[in-house]
Coordinates of N, CA, C and O in Angstrom, one line a residue:
M1 N 103.3 109.9 117.5 CA 102.4 110.8 116.2 C 103.1 110.4 115.1 O 104.2 109.7 115.0
F2 N 102.6 110.2 113.4 CA 103.0 109.7 112.4 C 103.6 111.3 111.5 O 102.9 111.8 111.9
K3 N 105.0 111.4 111.5 CA 105.6 112.3 110.6 C 105.1 111.7 108.9 O 105.5 110.7 108.5
V4 N 105.0 112.9 108.5 CA 104.4 112.7 107.1 C 105.7 113.1 106.3 O 105.9 114.9 106.9
T5 N 106.3 112.6 105.0 CA 107.0 113.7 104.0 C 106.5 114.6 103.1 O 105.2 113.2 103.1
H6 N 106.9 114.6 102.5 CA 105.8 114.9 100.8 C 106.2 113.6 100.0 O 105.1 113.4 99.3
A7 N 107.7 113.1 100.0 CA 107.5 111.4 99.9 C 106.6 111.1 99.7 O 105.4 110.0 98.8
F8 N 106.4 110.3 101.1 CA 105.4 109.4 101.7 C 103.4 109.9 101.0 O 103.0 109.4 101.0
A9 N 103.6 111.4 101.6 CA 101.9 112.0 101.6 C 102.4 111.7 99.4 O 100.4 110.8 98.7
E10 N 102.4 111.7 98.3 CA 102.9 111.9 97.2 C 103.0 109.8 96.4 O 101.5 109.8 96.4
K11 N 103.1 109.1 97.3 CA 103.9 107.8 97.1 C 101.5 107.2 97.6 O 101.2 106.7 97.2
T12 N 100.6 107.8 99.3 CA 99.8 107.7 99.1 C 98.9 108.1 98.8 O 97.5 107.3 97.7
F13 N 98.3 109.3 98.0 CA 98.1 109.5 97.2 C 98.1 108.8 96.3 O 97.0 108.4 95.2
N14 N 99.2 108.1 94.9 CA 98.8 107.7 93.9 C 98.7 106.3 94.4 O 97.7 105.8 93.4
Q15 N 98.8 106.0 95.9 CA 97.4 104.5 96.2 C 96.6 104.3 96.1 O 95.7 103.6 95.8
L16 N 95.6 105.9 96.7 CA 94.4 106.2 96.7 C 93.7 105.9 95.5 O 93.0 105.7 94.8
N17 N 94.1 107.6 94.7 CA 94.7 107.5 93.5 C 93.5 105.9 92.6 O 92.4 106.5 91.9
T18 N 94.8 105.1 92.7 CA 94.5 104.3 92.4 C 93.8 102.7 92.8 O 92.3 102.7 91.6
Q19 N 93.7 103.2 94.2 CA 92.0 102.7 94.8 C 90.9 103.0 94.2 O 89.4 102.1 93.6
M20 N 90.6 104.3 94.5 CA 89.4 104.8 95.0 C 89.1 105.8 93.6 O 87.2 105.6 93.7
F21 N 89.9 106.1 92.5 CA 89.5 106.8 91.7 C 90.2 106.0 90.2 O 89.6 106.8 89.1
D22 N 90.8 104.6 90.5 CA 91.2 104.4 89.2 C 92.2 105.1 88.5 O 92.4 104.9 86.7
G23 N 92.8 105.7 88.5 CA 93.9 106.7 88.7 C 93.6 107.6 87.9 O 94.4 108.7 87.8
L24 N 92.7 108.4 88.0 CA 91.6 109.5 87.0 C 92.2 110.7 87.7 O 92.1 111.8 86.7
L25 N 92.3 110.3 89.0 CA 93.1 112.2 89.5 C 94.5 112.4 88.7 O 95.7 111.6 89.3
D26 N 94.9 113.4 87.9 CA 96.5 113.9 87.9 C 96.7 114.7 88.9 O 96.3 116.3 89.1
M27 N 98.6 113.7 88.9 CA 98.7 115.0 90.7 C 99.5 115.8 89.5 O 99.9 116.9 90.5
S28 N 100.2 115.8 88.2 CA 100.3 117.3 88.0 C 100.2 118.3 87.9 O 100.9 118.7 87.4
A29 N 98.3 117.6 87.6 CA 97.5 118.9 88.0 C 98.0 119.7 88.9 O 96.9 120.8 89.2
I30 N 98.0 119.5 90.4 CA 97.6 119.8 91.7 C 99.1 120.1 92.0 O 100.5 119.6 91.3
T31 N 99.2 120.8 93.4 CA 100.3 121.6 93.7 C 99.8 120.6 95.4 O 99.0 120.8 96.4
L32 N 100.6 119.6 95.6 CA 100.5 119.3 97.4 C 101.5 120.5 97.7 O 102.8 119.8 97.4
E33 N 101.4 120.1 99.1 CA 101.9 121.0 100.0 C 101.6 119.6 102.0 O 100.6 119.7 102.0
V34 N 102.8 119.3 102.0 CA 103.4 119.2 103.2 C 103.6 119.7 104.5 O 104.3 120.7 103.6
E35 N 102.9 120.3 105.0 CA 103.2 121.8 105.9 C 101.6 121.5 107.8 O 101.6 120.9 107.5
A36 N 103.1 122.0 107.8 CA 102.9 122.1 109.5 C 101.3 123.1 110.1 O 101.8 124.3 109.2
L37 N 100.1 122.8 110.1 CA 98.6 123.1 110.3 C 98.2 123.5 111.5 O 98.7 122.5 112.2
D38 N 98.4 124.0 112.4 CA 97.6 124.4 113.3 C 96.2 124.5 113.1 O 95.3 123.8 114.6
T39 N 95.0 124.3 112.6 CA 93.7 124.2 112.7 C 92.6 123.6 112.1 O 91.7 122.9 112.2
E40 N 93.8 122.9 111.2 CA 93.1 121.9 110.3 C 93.8 120.4 109.9 O 95.0 120.7 109.7
W41 N 93.2 119.6 109.2 CA 94.2 118.1 108.8 C 94.6 118.2 107.4 O 95.5 117.9 106.9
G42 N 93.5 118.8 107.1 CA 94.2 118.5 105.2 C 93.5 120.4 104.7 O 92.3 120.8 105.4
Y43 N 93.9 120.3 103.8 CA 92.4 120.9 103.0 C 93.6 120.5 100.8 O 94.1 119.9 100.3
C44 N 91.9 121.3 99.8 CA 91.7 121.2 98.9 C 91.1 122.4 98.6 O 90.0 123.1 99.1
L45 N 92.1 123.0 97.8 CA 91.3 124.1 97.1 C 92.0 124.7 95.0 O 92.7 124.3 95.4
D46 N 90.6 125.1 95.1 CA 90.2 124.9 94.3 C 90.9 127.1 93.1 O 89.3 128.6 93.5
E47 N 92.1 127.3 92.9 CA 92.3 128.9 93.3 C 91.4 129.5 92.0 O 91.2 128.8 91.2
D48 N 90.7 130.7 91.7 CA 90.1 131.6 91.1 C 91.1 131.5 89.3 O 91.1 131.6 88.7
D49 N 92.7 131.2 89.7 CA 93.9 131.4 88.6 C 93.9 130.0 88.0 O 94.4 129.8 87.2
G50 N 93.5 129.0 88.7 CA 93.4 127.9 88.4 C 93.7 126.8 88.3 O 94.2 125.8 88.4
E51 N 94.4 127.7 89.3 CA 95.5 126.3 90.4 C 94.7 125.8 92.5 O 94.3 126.5 92.1
I52 N 95.4 124.0 91.6 CA 94.6 123.3 92.6 C 95.7 123.0 94.0 O 96.3 122.7 93.4
Y53 N 95.2 123.2 94.8 CA 96.4 122.3 96.0 C 95.5 121.7 96.9 O 94.6 121.7 97.2
L54 N 96.3 120.3 96.9 CA 96.0 120.0 97.7 C 96.6 119.3 99.5 O 98.6 119.4 98.9
G55 N 96.1 120.3 100.7 CA 97.1 120.2 101.2 C 97.1 119.2 102.9 O 96.1 118.9 103.0
I56 N 98.0 118.8 104.0 CA 98.1 117.9 104.4 C 98.5 118.2 104.7 O 99.9 118.8 105.0
T57 N 98.2 118.5 106.7 CA 99.8 118.7 108.2 C 101.0 117.9 108.4 O 99.7 116.6 107.7
D58 N 101.8 118.3 108.4 CA 103.2 117.4 108.3 C 102.6 116.1 109.7 O 104.1 115.7 109.8
E59 N 101.6 116.1 110.9 CA 101.9 115.3 111.7 C 100.3 114.6 112.3 O 98.9 116.1 111.8
F60 N 100.0 113.6 112.3 CA 99.0 112.6 112.9 C 99.1 112.0 113.8 O 100.2 111.4 114.0
P61 N 98.5 111.6 114.9 CA 98.5 110.7 115.6 C 98.9 109.5 115.0 O 99.5 108.6 116.1
T62 N 97.8 108.9 114.2 CA 98.2 107.7 113.4 C 98.4 107.6 112.0 O 97.9 108.6 110.7
L63 N 99.0 106.6 111.3 CA 98.9 107.0 110.3 C 97.3 106.6 109.2 O 97.2 106.8 108.2
Q64 N 96.9 105.7 110.3 CA 95.6 105.1 109.5 C 94.7 106.9 109.0 O 93.8 107.1 108.3
L65 N 94.2 108.0 110.8 CA 94.0 109.3 110.4 C 94.7 110.4 109.4 O 94.0 110.4 108.6
F66 N 96.1 109.7 109.4 CA 96.3 110.2 107.7 C 96.0 110.0 106.2 O 95.6 111.1 105.2
E67 N 95.8 108.4 106.1 CA 95.2 108.3 105.1 C 94.0 108.5 105.4 O 93.4 108.9 103.7
T68 N 93.1 108.8 106.5 CA 91.9 108.5 106.0 C 91.4 110.1 105.7 O 90.7 110.2 104.5
V69 N 92.7 111.0 106.4 CA 92.2 112.4 105.5 C 92.8 113.1 104.0 O 91.8 113.1 102.9
M70 N 93.6 112.5 103.7 CA 94.4 112.0 102.5 C 92.8 111.9 101.3 O 92.3 112.6 100.0
A71 N 92.3 110.6 101.8 CA 90.6 110.3 101.3 C 90.6 111.4 101.0 O 89.9 112.0 100.4
H72 N 89.6 112.2 102.6 CA 88.4 113.1 102.3 C 89.1 114.0 101.3 O 88.2 114.2 100.1
E73 N 90.2 114.6 101.0 CA 90.7 115.9 100.7 C 91.1 115.6 99.0 O 90.5 116.1 98.2
M74 N 90.7 114.3 98.7 CA 91.3 113.8 97.5 C 89.7 113.0 97.0 O 89.3 113.5 95.5
I75 N 88.6 113.4 97.7 CA 87.0 113.4 97.0 C 86.8 114.0 96.3 O 86.5 114.6 95.5
H76 N 87.3 115.3 97.3 CA 87.5 117.0 97.3 C 87.4 117.1 95.9 O 87.7 117.7 94.6
L77 N 89.0 117.0 95.7 CA 90.1 117.0 94.4 C 89.0 116.5 93.2 O 89.0 116.8 92.3
F78 N 88.1 115.1 93.4 CA 87.4 114.5 92.3 C 86.8 115.1 92.4 O 86.3 115.4 90.5
Q79 N 86.5 115.4 92.9 CA 84.3 116.7 92.7 C 85.4 118.3 91.5 O 84.7 119.0 91.2
I80 N 86.4 118.2 92.5 CA 87.0 119.7 91.5 C 87.2 118.9 90.0 O 86.9 120.5 89.2
D81 N 87.9 118.4 90.1 CA 88.5 117.8 88.3 C 87.0 117.6 87.5 O 86.8 118.2 86.8
A82 N 86.0 116.8 88.6 CA 85.0 116.9 87.4 C 83.7 117.7 86.8 O 82.8 118.3 86.3
G83 N 84.1 119.1 87.2 CA 83.3 120.4 87.3 C 82.0 120.6 88.6 O 81.2 121.2 88.0
W84 N 82.5 120.0 89.2 CA 81.0 119.8 90.8 C 81.7 120.6 92.1 O 82.2 121.0 91.7
K85 N 80.3 121.4 92.2 CA 80.3 122.0 93.3 C 81.0 121.0 94.9 O 80.6 119.4 95.0
V86 N 82.4 121.0 95.0 CA 82.6 120.8 96.6 C 82.1 120.8 97.9 O 81.8 122.1 97.9
G87 N 82.0 119.7 98.6 CA 80.9 119.6 99.6 C 80.8 118.3 99.7 O 81.7 117.7 100.2
H88 N 80.6 118.3 101.2 CA 79.3 116.4 101.7 C 78.7 116.1 101.7 O 77.5 115.2 101.9
D89 N 78.0 115.9 100.0 CA 77.0 115.8 99.5 C 77.2 114.2 99.2 O 77.8 113.5 99.6
H90 N 75.8 114.1 98.3 CA 75.8 112.3 97.8 C 77.4 111.7 97.4 O 77.7 110.4 97.5
V91 N 77.8 112.5 96.7 CA 79.4 112.1 95.9 C 80.1 111.4 96.7 O 80.2 110.8 97.2
F92 N 80.6 112.9 97.7 CA 81.1 112.2 98.8 C 80.8 111.4 99.4 O 82.3 110.4 100.3
E93 N 78.9 110.7 100.2 CA 79.1 110.0 100.9 C 79.5 108.4 99.8 O 79.3 107.2 100.7
G94 N 79.3 109.0 98.9 CA 79.5 107.8 97.9 C 80.2 106.5 97.8 O 81.1 105.8 98.2
F95 N 81.9 108.0 97.7 CA 83.1 107.3 97.4 C 84.2 107.4 99.1 O 84.5 106.1 99.4
A96 N 83.0 108.1 100.4 CA 83.3 108.1 101.5 C 83.0 106.2 101.7 O 83.7 105.9 103.2
T97 N 81.4 105.9 101.8 CA 81.3 104.6 102.1 C 82.0 103.4 102.2 O 83.1 103.2 101.8
W98 N 82.1 103.6 99.9 CA 83.3 102.9 99.5 C 84.5 102.6 100.2 O 85.2 101.5 100.8
A99 N 85.3 104.2 100.7 CA 86.1 103.5 101.6 C 85.9 102.9 102.8 O 87.4 102.7 102.9
R100 N 85.4 103.3 103.8 CA 85.2 102.5 104.8 C 84.1 100.9 104.3 O 85.5 100.0 105.1
N101 N 84.1 101.5 103.6 CA 83.5 99.8 103.2 C 85.0 98.3 102.7 O 84.9 97.8 102.7
N102 N 86.3 98.9 102.1 CA 87.6 98.6 101.1 C 88.4 98.8 101.2 O 88.3 97.8 101.7
L103 N 88.5 100.0 102.3 CA 89.9 100.3 102.6 C 89.5 100.2 104.3 O 90.8 100.7 104.6
N104 N 89.0 99.9 104.7 CA 89.1 100.6 106.1 C 89.5 101.9 106.9 O 90.2 101.8 107.7
L105 N 88.7 102.5 106.1 CA 89.5 103.9 106.3 C 87.9 104.9 106.6 O 87.1 105.0 106.5
D106 N 88.0 105.6 107.8 CA 86.4 105.7 107.7 C 86.4 107.3 107.7 O 86.4 108.3 108.7
V107 N 86.1 107.4 106.0 CA 85.9 108.6 105.6 C 85.1 109.7 106.7 O 83.9 109.3 106.5
Q108 N 85.3 110.9 107.1 CA 84.1 111.6 107.3 C 84.1 112.9 106.8 O 85.0 113.4 106.4
A109 N 82.4 114.1 106.6 CA 82.4 114.9 106.4 C 83.4 116.0 107.2 O 83.7 116.4 106.4
V110 N 83.3 116.0 108.2 CA 84.6 117.1 109.7 C 85.1 115.6 109.9 O 85.0 114.9 110.6
H111 N 86.5 115.8 110.3 CA 88.0 114.8 111.0 C 88.7 116.6 111.7 O 88.7 116.7 111.5

């Protein structure tokens, strides 16, 4: 099992932000949560009060799955930041395809 620390999640966020989004995502505008999750690998929530949370579970079977799920949630963060509907639409698929082709991350709509 691969254990995720907050520092490692932040480092991975910054790397993927540079690679996938040209550094456009502002980490200071979100709350990054690393915690044990029972039913999901990660989430990205835009609360009514304007707070944005990107959460990731603290344990994955592999490092690659962690990176893939982080990329998935960051695509949703990009959608929120752009003011678009959050979902697995053509925007999501465009980034997912790019990540598969360029980073070897098998980003899917559901993990």
